Amino acid sequence: MSPLAGHKADFPVLARTFDDKPLIYLDSANTSQKPQMVIDAMAEYYERSNANVHRGSYKLAHEATEALEGARAKVARFINAPAVHEVIFAKNVTELLNLLAQTWGRANLGKGDAVVLTEMEHHANIVPWHMLAAERGIELRWIPITPDGQLDLREIDRLLDGAKLLSFTAMSNVLGTITPVAELSALAHAAGATVIVDASQHVPHLPTDVQAMGADFVAFTGHKMLGPMGIGALWGRTELLEAMPPFLGGGEMILNVTKEGFTTTELPWKFEAGTPAVDAAVGLGAAVDYLSAVGMEAIREHEVSLTGYAMRTLTERHGDDITIHGPSEPASRGGVFSFTYKGVHPHDIAQVLDEQNICVRAGHHCAKPLMKVLGENATTRASLYLYNDESDIDALADTLSAADMFAL
Amino acid sequence: MSPLAGHKADFPVLARTFDDKPLIYLDSANTSQKPQMVIDAMAEYYERSNANVHRGSYKLAHEATEALEGARAKVARFINAPAVHEVIFAKNVTELLNLLAQTWGRANLGKGDAVVLTEMEHHANIVPWHMLAAERGIELRWIPITPDGQLDLREIDRLLDGAKLLSFTAMSNVLGTITPVAELSALAHAAGATVIVDASQHVPHLPTDVQAMGADFVAFTGHKMLGPMGIGALWGRTELLEAMPPFLGGGEMILNVTKEGFTTTELPWKFEAGTPAVDAAVGLGAAVDYLSAVGMEAIREHEVSLTGYAMRTLTERHGDDITIHGPSEPASRGGVFSFTYKGVHPHDIAQVLDEQNICVRAGHHCAKPLMKVLGENATTRASLYLYNDESDIDALADTLSAADMFAL
Amino acid sequence: MGLEDLYREIIIDHYRSPRNRGELGEPATRTEGFNPLCGDEVVVFLDIDEGGVVTDVKIGGQGCSISMASASMMSAAVKGKTIDEVQQLTSSFKSMMSIHEREIGGDGSESEADSIVDAEFPMGDLEAMRGVVKFPVRIKCATLGWNTLLQGIDEHPAVS
Amino acid sequence: MGLEDLYREIIIDHYRSPRNRGELGEPATRTEGFNPLCGDEVVVFLDIDEGGVVTDVKIGGQGCSISMASASMMSAAVKGKTIDEVQQLTSSFKSMMSIHEREIGGDGSESEADSIVDAEFPMGDLEAMRGVVKFPVRIKCATLGWNTLLQGIDEHPAVS
Ligand SMILES: Cc1ncc(COP(=O)(O)O)c(C=O)c1O
Ligand SMILES: Cc1ncc(COP(=O)(O)O)c(C=O)c1O
């Protein structure tokens, strides 16, 4: 039995039944479920300490401010950030990648400048650059992928040559591929490019050390790491953050405002205009506590083992009828399986699985350029987290055959 | 006794004590407290229905999507929006005003174009326009205020002449002034200007009908109306929203993405990139339910009466030692009192009040240009909501004298 | 509710043997529709004569059983009809599908909302799609072809 | 903890009778500091001679009792000291204030964090400010003048 057995009970949604059958949640790459302690921490914030932050001059407001800044400190420790003020909160990683495009990007990229992405990016790390490209005339270059779903680095020197920025995912939300972040950061820096890492799928599942990653910015999103929706975090180097123009203007981010203009306040608040989601920060802090108590190494170990089990079971049971995209070696991937089965459309597969309360995602997973490269319109994706176990995989493997009615 | 007596018990924070003394919360213009039903609705969402929205093909994901879209429909009804898809969610009103500046503004404002604001705007409705002004060379014009804290409309024709946009607050967060929204919208439209209303202080306290307001965009923020932090709503006219370029790029807001470019999806999702804060939307929906059950007319009546009581009590008790800014007539203002007392600095006043657990705000209230007009560096601000009663005002009036030690 | 409500026999038949599958060359119009939620793509080729009659229609693209079957049934239903009739039929079909779609926005113009309520065009085989309403996530699949058709009509030179 | 911990007699005295209140003309530098949270503004005028000694300092601006008293005590403490001594004193003062400030960020450069721990400059009257630590929202008030002073030193032509 896995050392993580028993954790399922901490997640109230997982006790949900439909038609007296249990829920089998295999969609954590989309959003994770929340342990009761995260839900309770948020409720407790509102029941005891709610007030606006940084502005109040009374005890309750101080408690709320401590709750927000305490959560920031927890997140900073969790990713080994060198300084707490280098951690910036926003509503999700999408906002943070847009922030980078609109502040660092606008300040540093002009006509003809090259930005390097990979073919396995999520739309959140593509569309902001398309928008900037349309505005500024920058060029987008794409690191291709190998048939095994790895980044194909054979042409990396040419791609990075003269590039101003490399922005890429630390783990594909479609293929599960774990990319060589430190290596790519070093190559990009050697070529004079700045480095952004979309760690949305990395931080929830693997120990993350932003210093070891060697990048300049690392962004991720709370709801995929047991935290609530409505919060994401960006780590960035002080020098770069200080040199960047502000993103959204308003309260909290100013030092002074007159009818003629304004000046910005210090980090991290310079990038946090308006009332922040203190409850969501508190929830993210609690999620980080939970993950740390279980241990990121243990979580990774559990997922590698379950990933191996899943790949073995699905292939043993369905042989050539199933194709699982992405790296074949569990140690070089996360617990995310995009597959095709007997040519059946993913939406129909998902429907027959849902009939047995098995939750998977069908579609392009916000990675349409990757779908095109894979030659698929859509895939079915099952994805794991610490609360999954072998029985969940067995249910998936068993139920898949019900999709045979759609085989053409 | 007020017809609203008893509602205090619905708000768990208000039962909090420090040193066995009760909490007296007079900072609702900053953020409101939450009724238990709002807190519970959010917890229940995570305990029962959490999933990512719009993307999932299983029952749980459908429940989550219904929760989000159901909340949108509630908000639309609450403000009498003509169509649900005209309601756009973001993290707070600050983000929404920036959205308008960066989408409608960038598409419609160029060098030399004039934007009209008022001297009583919150920084959230100033800084985004300063940022655009710096980028585009637009001109900002300011509607001045009268000594009684009303908008001074004597020069309004001149100010609107040739202006492209009027953006103003429906109720001042410092003075409590309720502005003539419908009248100003009509004047602006007659002058050919588009109209944005910052209704952050209006929607929580007065019945709001966006159609009667006659503006083109109306934005407000959830945490001031009994809802959670991390959500705000914008209503806008379909034609304008459709003509606007997108704001943030990423998942949810696209129709198609290729390596070459992207196309946007339909309203309202076009403006909602990334995973939304479904829990916060659910909380806002519950807040709207709560407010509707109490009745916005009843809330307004309660606040007018309590505002009258507060102004009478404070002046009777402290005479010339106290100056309350803003309109003297309770019917033309909300329950927000910025005052100065014996020349004592607001921070010291707030400190002695906090000693008795009375929560007020001291500072510039994110309205520094207004502070300058008032000739103050800062004020002390007490603000009311449906859960306040006369005893809260009495405590404030009683305790104020403790600040006498700072009178110079 | 069981899957048999969704996957009625006639739907599976249209899915397995799609009608009017293929392409049309000039002067036919070609219109692409996307379901942003699941990646389905439908392509509608449309020939309309000067009298406003849909003389030919072909369907391309890839999608799930519901989107493909719905587009196939649609192609069979609209061929030979006038634009007016097609528009009424579309309204009726959406009305059958779309209490939910209207509520959460849809394309949501008010006049359309009215016409949804009024229209009641005979549905024939299309009736088989009624079960989709019980599976709200699939409504977008069922209406994809129809929305693409409407767009194609709008863009057709014989119309504008 | 009671208000008497915060509002020590000597603090109230500096608040009521601020030392070195006023302005200095050229060649003195003039530096403005804002507390974005409550609107306090402190202006520090600074004269530094060629030997790096603070020969004169004056304080302007408006603020609460804590920010004004702290700036007043600061002005008395730094006059006649060398820049080095002033920087050490500032570190000591911040160290007295700022366990909290460091944790939530502050200006947070790592070298500064070290120096905070090391520095232990004699505080004299400034000791009276120690009670502010128990009122974390007021720490920013207490340090406003000091941060403005540091900035003024940085900008002073005798230094750069
Ligand atoms: C009138 C007004 N506008 C805008 C805001 C900003 O709201 P938020 O911080 O939720 O974006 C506030 C409150 O702080 C306000 O009172
Ligand atoms: C790799 C990756 N990047 C970005 C995102 C976008 O996250 P969010 O929707 O929380 O902004 C996701 C998840 O959807 C993801 O998997």
mmCIF file of N, CA and C and ligand atoms in Angstrom, chain A residues 55 274-275, chain B residues 29-30 92-94 122 124 169 171 173 198 200-201 221 223-224, ligand 1:
data_model
loop_
_atom_site.group_PDB
_atom_site.id
_atom_site.type_symbol
_atom_site.label_atom_id
_atom_site.label_comp_id
_atom_site.label_asym_id
_atom_site.label_seq_id
_atom_site.Cartn_x
_atom_site.Cartn_y
_atom_site.Cartn_z
ATOM 1 N N ARG A 55 -4.129 48.787 4.833
ATOM 2 C CA ARG A 55 -4.712 50.113 4.916
ATOM 3 C C ARG A 55 -5.247 50.397 6.311
ATOM 4 N N GLY A 274 -5.262 47.073 -6.168
ATOM 5 C CA GLY A 274 -6.596 46.722 -5.713
ATOM 6 C C GLY A 274 -6.566 45.776 -4.530
ATOM 7 N N THR A 275 -7.761 45.498 -4.022
ATOM 8 C CA THR A 275 -7.898 44.616 -2.862
ATOM 9 C C THR A 275 -7.545 43.198 -3.266
ATOM 10 N N ALA B 29 -16.786 50.688 4.135
ATOM 11 C CA ALA B 29 -16.434 51.277 2.845
ATOM 12 C C ALA B 29 -15.112 50.718 2.357
ATOM 13 N N ASN B 30 -14.345 50.179 3.274
ATOM 14 C CA ASN B 30 -13.070 49.564 2.951
ATOM 15 C C ASN B 30 -13.321 48.117 2.524
ATOM 16 N N ASN B 92 -11.306 42.141 -9.107
ATOM 17 C CA ASN B 92 -11.818 43.275 -8.324
ATOM 18 C C ASN B 92 -12.119 44.416 -9.288
ATOM 19 N N VAL B 93 -12.657 45.480 -8.765
ATOM 20 C CA VAL B 93 -13.040 46.570 -9.660
ATOM 21 C C VAL B 93 -11.802 47.251 -10.240
ATOM 22 N N THR B 94 -10.704 47.203 -9.504
ATOM 23 C CA THR B 94 -9.462 47.780 -10.016
ATOM 24 C C THR B 94 -9.075 47.109 -11.331
ATOM 25 N N HIS B 122 -11.504 57.416 -6.661
ATOM 26 C CA HIS B 122 -10.586 56.472 -6.027
ATOM 27 C C HIS B 122 -9.399 56.280 -6.989
ATOM 28 N N ALA B 124 -8.215 53.789 -8.138
ATOM 29 C CA ALA B 124 -8.522 52.765 -9.141
ATOM 30 C C ALA B 124 -9.123 53.377 -10.398
ATOM 31 N N THR B 169 -17.291 58.146 -10.203
ATOM 32 C CA THR B 169 -17.823 57.308 -9.134
ATOM 33 C C THR B 169 -19.295 57.619 -8.876
ATOM 34 N N MET B 171 -20.645 56.895 -6.019
ATOM 35 C CA MET B 171 -20.685 57.348 -4.614
ATOM 36 C C MET B 171 -19.254 57.434 -4.120
ATOM 37 N N ASN B 173 -16.093 57.256 -1.882
ATOM 38 C CA ASN B 173 -15.708 56.425 -0.742
ATOM 39 C C ASN B 173 -15.122 57.249 0.395
ATOM 40 N N ASP B 198 -17.967 53.943 -11.817
ATOM 41 C CA ASP B 198 -17.394 53.139 -10.744
ATOM 42 C C ASP B 198 -18.440 53.062 -9.642
ATOM 43 N N SER B 200 -18.616 50.951 -7.133
ATOM 44 C CA SER B 200 -18.129 50.112 -6.029
ATOM 45 C C SER B 200 -18.797 50.423 -4.698
ATOM 46 N N GLN B 201 -19.123 51.696 -4.474
ATOM 47 C CA GLN B 201 -19.772 52.079 -3.220
ATOM 48 C C GLN B 201 -21.284 52.187 -3.390
ATOM 49 N N THR B 221 -17.229 45.897 -7.051
ATOM 50 C CA THR B 221 -16.306 44.942 -6.462
ATOM 51 C C THR B 221 -17.025 44.131 -5.390
ATOM 52 N N HIS B 223 -16.201 42.364 -2.609
ATOM 53 C CA HIS B 223 -15.925 42.310 -1.173
ATOM 54 C C HIS B 223 -16.557 43.454 -0.395
ATOM 55 N N LYS B 224 -17.040 44.477 -1.086
ATOM 56 C CA LYS B 224 -17.708 45.575 -0.388
ATOM 57 C C LYS B 224 -19.206 45.344 -0.277
HETATM 58 C C1 LIG E 1 -15.122 54.006 -5.178
HETATM 59 C C2 LIG E 1 -14.127 52.883 -5.178
HETATM 60 N N1 LIG E 1 -13.576 52.492 -6.333
HETATM 61 C C3 LIG E 1 -12.680 51.489 -6.388
HETATM 62 C C4 LIG E 1 -12.294 50.819 -5.257
HETATM 63 C C5 LIG E 1 -11.282 49.723 -5.396
HETATM 64 O O1 LIG E 1 -11.837 48.476 -5.087
HETATM 65 P P1 LIG E 1 -10.948 47.156 -5.163
HETATM 66 O O2 LIG E 1 -9.797 47.381 -4.234
HETATM 67 O O3 LIG E 1 -11.834 46.082 -4.692
HETATM 68 O O4 LIG E 1 -10.515 46.985 -6.575
HETATM 69 C C6 LIG E 1 -12.840 51.195 -4.029
HETATM 70 C C7 LIG E 1 -12.476 50.544 -2.751
HETATM 71 O O5 LIG E 1 -11.336 50.395 -2.347
HETATM 72 C C8 LIG E 1 -13.767 52.250 -3.985
HETATM 73 O O6 LIG E 1 -14.309 52.654 -2.833
#
